[in-house]
Amino acid sequence: MTKLRLAIVGAGPAGIYAADILLKEQRPFDVSIDLFEHLPAPYGLVRYGVAPDHPRIKGVITALREVLDRGDIRIFGNVRYGVDITLEDLKKHYNAVIFATGAIRDADLDIPGIDAEGSYGAADFVSWFDGHPDVPRTWPLEAASVAVVGVGNVALDVSRILAKHAIDLLPTEVPGNVYEILEASPVTDVHVFGRRGPAQVKFTPLELRELGELRDVDMVVYDEDFDYDEASLAAIASNKQVKVIDRVLQEWRTRPAANGAAGPASRRLHLHFWAKPVEVTTDAAGRVASLVYERTRPDGQGGVVGTGELREVPIGQLYRAVGYFGSPLPGVPFDDRHGVIPNHEGQVLEPDSNEIVPGVYATGWIKRGPVGLIGHTKSDAMETVRHLVGDQASWWQPEDPSEEAIPALLAERGVRWTDLEGWHRLDEHEIALGAAHERARIKVVPRDEMISISRGE
């Protein structure tokens, strides 16, 4: 075989990195790659999962754009795998497929009352404030006091957007409808809850420092949370990131609002450590009324145990930010417990026999779960691509591997797909919208409008 026709499902960092790595890999055959993306625009969670006030992280888009703009990868946007194109279709036209669909659902938080009205998944909120075309344009910000459960970067993104004054988001690419709702928000207090201590948090020092720089927002920490055990002290001494996090938190302990005292700001962001959520209480109308949590303490092994002491914080809304979870794909094995495609280093496995499924691969969060930063995705893709290249003997033998087959198939099915030229049109349109208001960009949110602009209709 002299040519590999490869399909990649998912045009976020995982899919684009996999394509780039394969094209640069030493191999005894040519490669032709088609990227399929269910959204009209590429870049996945970098576009729709990173807060608009994080331009440094969004700089990853520059590197991804350079890969796509080389012109050696075709992209088919607004194509839904399992609906517009199926696994059987891919087998007819390609030698193999890599699934790079990520993880966009919220992981569950199994406590009583979590499904009450006013309780939300962080992923849905992030999709809303990032202008995802498939979520409602509105969001019910109606509570003065809000809880966020989790101590990862997503929890801090959600907390920051809730606490931040909307006018301070105007220089970013925040969509107009999002700005208007945030500007009218009644939120005054955001409470962040983590079941372990300050030395065991999952967010990065950069994220934490940014919180402390919010205008007119007091950072509130509590002295009782800083009675460190030996494991925490060892973590601070041995890990540079933990040491920086501790330094930031210790500085906040010296601020006027420490321990809940009255501070100068109009809004407050409270960090509650050693706090395990146990119940969401509701009012007579079934709406979120409070969060009940149990105080925990270190168990000496790096974990925590409950103390039996229960506390209650009145709130009007709750956001669970306890991780993302993958979604099953039609015709592809799926591990319901872990939310991933079962695999060995990217080679997809049958769940019952653990036998390798020929021609089917995975990379990114759908392969390893929603852990690690964007940079980890490159090494992840390298592992998958290495197996793909070595598995030439078991690739599919397509009936029609021609380049023209896919556009013809999508046209026959009435799919209004978008291509790289279309993304350039949309990109330029959004930048022009922003320039008129001295902003970097203003996202187009409605899917139909994105498609029409991309297709020049």
C-alpha positions in Angstrom: 0.0 0.0 0.0 1.4 3.4 -1.0 -1.2 5.7 0.6 -3.0 5.9 3.9 -6.5 7.5 3.7 -7.2 8.6 7.3 -10.3 10.0 8.9 -10.1 11.9 12.2 -13.3 12.6 14.0 -12.9 15.8 16.1 -11.1 19.0 15.1 -9.9 20.1 18.6 -6.3 20.0 19.7 -6.3 16.2 20.0 -7.4 15.7 16.4 -5.3 18.4 14.9 -2.1 17.3 16.8 -2.6 13.7 15.6 -2.9 14.9 12.0 0.2 17.1 12.3 2.3 14.4 14.0 1.3 11.8 11.4 2.2 14.1 8.5 5.6 14.7 10.0 6.2 11.0 10.9 8.8 9.0 8.9 6.7 6.4 7.0 6.9 4.3 3.9 3.6 5.6 2.5 1.8 8.8 1.6 -1.0 10.2 3.8 -4.3 11.9 3.1 -6.2 13.2 6.1 -9.8 14.4 6.5 -10.9 16.0 9.7 -14.6 15.8 10.7 -16.0 18.2 13.2 -19.7 18.4 14.4 -19.3 22.2 14.9 -19.0 24.6 12.0 -15.7 25.9 13.5 -12.6 24.0 14.6 -10.5 24.0 17.8 -12.9 22.3 20.1 -12.5 23.1 23.8 -9.9 25.8 23.0 -12.7 27.8 21.4 -15.6 26.6 23.5 -14.0 25.4 26.8 -11.5 28.1 27.8 -12.9 31.3 29.5 -12.8 34.4 27.3 -10.5 36.2 29.7 -7.8 33.7 29.1 -6.1 34.9 25.9 -2.8 33.3 26.8 -4.3 29.8 26.7 -6.3 30.7 23.6 -2.9 31.4 22.0 -2.8 27.6 21.4 -5.2 28.4 18.5 -2.3 30.2 16.7 -0.4 26.9 16.6 -3.4 24.9 15.6 -4.3 27.4 12.8 -0.8 27.1 11.4 -1.3 23.3 11.1 -4.6 23.7 9.3 -3.4 26.6 7.1 -0.7 24.5 5.6 -3.4 23.1 3.3 -2.4 19.4 3.6 -5.4 18.5 5.9 -9.0 18.8 4.7 -11.6 19.8 7.2 -15.4 19.0 7.1 -17.2 21.1 9.7 -20.8 20.8 10.7 -20.7 17.1 10.0 -22.2 14.9 12.8 -20.6 11.6 13.3 -23.3 8.9 13.6 -25.8 11.0 11.8 -24.3 12.6 8.7 -21.5 10.1 8.4 -21.2 6.6 10.0 -18.6 4.1 10.8 -19.7 2.1 7.8 -19.2 5.1 5.6 -15.7 5.6 7.0 -14.8 1.9 6.3 -15.9 2.4 2.7 -13.7 5.4 2.1 -10.7 5.2 4.5 -8.1 2.9 5.8 -8.5 3.9 9.4 -10.1 6.4 11.8 -8.9 8.2 14.9 -11.6 9.4 17.3 -10.6 12.6 19.0 -14.0 13.7 20.3 -12.9 14.8 23.8 -15.2 14.9 26.8 -17.8 17.6 27.1 -20.3 16.3 29.6 -20.2 17.0 33.3 -19.2 14.2 35.6 -21.9 13.4 38.2 -22.0 14.5 41.8 -24.1 11.9 43.6 -25.6 13.7 46.5 -29.2 14.3 47.5 -30.8 17.4 45.8 -28.1 17.8 43.1 -30.8 17.7 40.4 -32.8 20.6 42.0 -33.8 23.6 40.0 -30.8 26.0 40.1 -28.2 23.2 40.1 -26.0 23.1 37.0 -23.1 21.4 35.5 -20.0 23.6 35.0 -19.5 22.4 31.4 -22.9 23.7 30.4 -22.2 27.1 31.9 -18.8 27.2 30.2 -20.4 26.4 26.9 -22.9 29.2 27.4 -20.3 31.9 28.3 -18.1 30.7 25.4 -20.9 31.1 22.9 -21.3 27.4 22.0 -24.0 27.3 19.2 -25.8 24.3 20.7 -26.7 25.7 24.1 -29.4 28.2 24.9 -28.6 31.9 24.4 -29.8 32.8 27.9 -28.7 31.8 31.4 -30.7 32.3 34.6 -28.3 34.2 36.8 -30.8 35.0 39.6 -29.0 34.3 42.9 -26.9 36.6 45.1 -25.0 33.7 46.7 -23.7 30.8 44.5 -21.8 27.6 45.2 -19.1 26.0 43.0 -18.1 22.5 43.8 -14.6 21.5 42.8 -11.0 22.8 43.0 -9.7 22.4 39.4 -9.2 25.0 36.8 -12.7 24.7 35.4 -14.1 25.5 38.9 -11.9 28.6 39.0 -13.0 29.6 35.5 -16.6 29.4 36.5 -16.0 31.2 39.9 -14.1 33.9 38.2 -16.7 34.6 35.5 -19.4 34.6 38.2 -17.5 37.0 40.5 -16.0 39.3 37.9 -17.6 42.5 36.9 -19.0 42.1 33.4 -17.4 45.4 32.1 -14.0 43.9 32.8 -14.8 41.2 30.2 -15.5 43.7 27.4 -12.0 43.7 26.0 -12.3 39.9 25.4 -14.3 37.9 22.8 -17.2 37.4 25.2 -20.4 37.2 23.1 -22.8 40.1 23.4 -25.7 38.1 24.8 -23.4 36.7 27.5 -22.1 40.2 28.5 -25.6 41.5 28.9 -26.7 38.7 31.2 -23.5 38.9 33.3 -23.8 42.7 33.5 -27.3 42.2 35.1 -26.1 39.4 37.4 -27.1 39.9 41.1 -24.2 37.7 42.3 -22.3 39.1 45.3 -20.8 35.9 46.9 -19.3 32.9 45.2 -18.4 30.0 47.5 -15.9 27.4 46.2 -15.9 24.0 48.0 -13.1 21.3 48.0 -13.1 18.2 50.0 -9.4 18.2 50.6 -6.9 20.9 51.8 -5.1 23.8 50.2 -2.0 21.7 49.4 -4.1 19.1 47.4 -5.9 21.4 45.0 -5.9 20.7 41.3 -5.8 24.2 39.8 -2.6 25.8 38.6 -0.8 28.7 40.3 -1.6 31.0 37.3 -5.3 30.4 37.6 -5.2 31.1 41.4 -3.2 34.3 41.1 -5.7 35.6 38.5 -8.5 35.3 41.0 -6.7 37.6 43.5 -6.3 40.2 40.8 -10.1 40.6 40.1 -11.2 44.2 40.5 -13.6 44.9 43.4 -13.7 41.3 44.5 -12.5 40.3 48.0 -10.7 36.9 48.3 -12.0 35.2 51.5 -10.0 32.3 53.0 -10.4 30.8 56.5 -7.6 30.3 59.0 -9.1 26.9 60.2 -8.2 25.4 56.8 -4.5 26.0 57.1 -3.6 23.6 60.0 -1.4 21.6 57.7 -0.5 17.9 58.4 2.9 16.4 57.6 1.8 15.2 54.1 0.7 18.8 53.2 3.9 20.3 54.6 5.9 17.7 52.6 3.9 18.6 49.4 4.6 22.3 49.9 8.3 21.7 50.5 8.8 19.3 47.5 6.5 20.6 44.8 7.2 24.1 43.3 3.6 24.5 42.1 2.1 23.6 45.5 4.6 26.0 47.1 3.5 28.9 44.9 -0.2 28.1 45.6 0.5 28.1 49.3 2.3 31.4 49.0 -0.7 33.0 47.2 -3.2 31.6 49.7 -1.1 32.7 52.7 -1.0 36.3 51.3 -4.8 36.2 51.0 -5.0 35.3 54.7 -3.5 38.8 55.5 -6.2 40.7 53.5 -9.0 42.5 55.2 -11.8 40.0 54.2 -10.0 37.0 55.6 -12.2 34.7 57.7 -15.3 36.4 56.4 -14.7 39.9 57.8 -16.2 42.8 56.0 -13.9 43.9 53.2 -13.8 46.9 50.9 -15.1 45.1 47.7 -18.7 44.8 46.6 -18.3 41.1 45.7 -16.6 38.2 47.6 -15.1 34.9 46.5 -14.9 32.4 49.3 -12.6 29.3 49.3 -13.8 26.5 51.6 -11.3 23.6 52.0 -11.8 20.4 53.9 -15.5 20.6 52.8 -17.2 17.6 51.4 -20.7 18.3 49.9 -23.3 16.0 51.3 -26.7 17.5 50.3 -28.3 20.3 48.4 -31.4 21.5 50.2 -34.3 23.1 48.4 -37.1 25.6 49.2 -40.8 25.1 48.9 -40.6 25.6 45.1 -37.9 22.9 44.7 -35.2 25.4 44.1 -31.6 25.3 45.5 -31.6 26.8 49.0 -28.4 25.8 50.6 -25.4 23.4 50.5 -24.8 21.1 53.4 -21.2 20.0 53.7 -19.2 17.8 56.1 -15.9 19.1 57.5 -13.1 16.6 56.6 -9.6 16.1 57.9 -6.5 14.5 56.4 -6.2 10.7 56.9 -2.4 10.7 56.9 -2.3 8.9 53.5 -3.0 11.8 51.2 -6.8 11.4 51.4 -9.5 12.6 53.8 -12.0 11.3 56.3 -15.1 12.9 57.6 -15.3 14.5 61.0 -19.0 14.2 61.4 -19.4 18.0 61.7 -22.0 19.3 59.3 -22.3 22.9 58.1 -24.7 24.7 55.9 -24.2 27.7 53.5 -27.3 29.4 52.1 -27.1 29.6 48.3 -29.4 30.2 45.4 -27.5 28.3 42.7 -24.9 25.6 42.5 -22.4 24.6 39.8 -20.7 21.2 40.0 -17.2 21.3 38.5 -16.0 17.8 39.4 -14.7 16.8 36.0 -15.8 16.1 32.4 -17.0 12.8 31.1 -16.9 11.3 27.6 -19.9 10.4 25.4 -20.4 7.1 23.6 -20.1 7.1 19.8 -22.3 4.9 17.5 -20.6 1.7 16.5 -17.5 2.3 18.7 -16.8 0.4 22.0 -17.3 2.5 25.1 -16.5 2.3 28.8 -19.5 3.6 30.6 -17.8 3.6 34.0 -14.8 5.8 33.0 -16.4 7.7 30.0 -13.7 6.7 27.5 -13.2 4.4 24.5 -11.4 1.3 25.8 -8.0 1.2 24.3 -4.4 0.1 24.5 -2.2 3.1 23.9 -4.8 4.4 21.4 -5.6 1.1 19.7 -9.3 0.6 20.4 -10.3 -2.7 22.2 -13.4 -4.8 22.3 -14.6 -4.4 25.9 -15.3 -8.1 26.5 -12.3 -9.8 24.9 -9.8 -6.9 24.9 -9.0 -7.8 21.3 -7.8 -4.9 19.1 -10.5 -3.5 16.8 -8.8 -3.1 13.4 -8.6 0.3 11.9 -10.1 2.2 14.9 -8.0 4.4 17.2 -8.5 7.1 19.9 -6.6 10.0 21.2 -7.1 12.9 23.6 -9.6 12.9 26.5 -11.9 10.2 24.8 -8.8 8.0 25.0 -7.4 8.7 28.5 -10.1 10.6 30.3 -10.4 14.3 31.0 -7.0 14.8 32.7 -4.0 16.8 31.8 -3.5 20.1 30.1 -3.6 20.8 26.4 0.1 20.2 26.1 -0.3 16.6 27.2 -2.4 16.0 24.1 0.7 16.0 21.9 2.4 13.1 23.6 -0.9 11.3 23.7 -1.3 11.7 19.9 2.3 10.5 19.3 1.5 7.2 21.0 -1.6 6.6 19.0 0.0 7.6 15.7 2.9 5.2 16.4 0.5 2.3 16.6 -1.4 3.4 13.6 1.7 3.5 11.4 2.8 0.1 12.7 -0.6 -1.5 12.1 -0.5 -1.2 8.3 -1.3 -4.9 7.9 -4.7 -4.6 9.7 -5.9 -1.4 8.1 -9.3 -1.4 6.3 -9.4 -2.0 2.6 -11.9 0.7 1.4 -14.1 0.3 -1.6 -13.7 3.9 -2.8 -10.8 5.8 -1.2 -11.0 8.7 -3.7 -10.7 12.2 -2.5 -14.0 13.1 -4.3 -16.1 10.5 -2.5 -16.7 12.3 0.7 -17.9 15.7 -0.7 -20.2 13.8 -3.0 -21.6 11.7 -0.1 -22.2 14.7 2.1 -23.8 16.7 -0.8 -26.1 13.7 -1.6 -27.2 13.7 2.1 -27.9 17.4 2.1 -25.2 18.2 4.7 -24.2 21.9 4.7 -20.6 21.2 5.6 -18.0 23.9 6.1 -14.4 23.8 5.0 -11.1 25.6 5.8 -11.9 28.4 3.5 -15.2 28.8 5.2 -13.5 28.9 8.6 -11.4 31.7 7.3 -14.5 33.6 6.3 -16.1 33.1 9.7 -12.8 34.0 11.5 -12.4 37.2 9.5 -16.1 38.1 10.1 -15.8 37.7 13.9 -12.6 39.8 14.0 -14.3 42.5 12.0 -17.2 42.5 14.4 -14.8 42.9 17.3 -12.8 45.6 15.6 -15.8 47.8 15.3 -16.0 47.8 19.1 -12.2 47.8 19.7 -12.3 44.2 20.8 -10.3 41.2 19.6 -13.3 39.4 18.2 -17.0 39.0 18.8 -18.1 35.4 18.3 -21.0 34.5 16.1 -23.2 32.2 18.2 -26.2 30.8 16.2 -25.2 27.7 14.3 -27.1 28.6 11.1 -25.5 32.0 11.0 -22.0 30.4 11.4 -22.8 28.1 8.6 -24.2 30.7 6.3 -21.1 33.0 6.8 -18.7 30.1 6.3 -20.4 29.0 3.1 -20.7 32.5 1.7 -24.4 32.2 1.5 
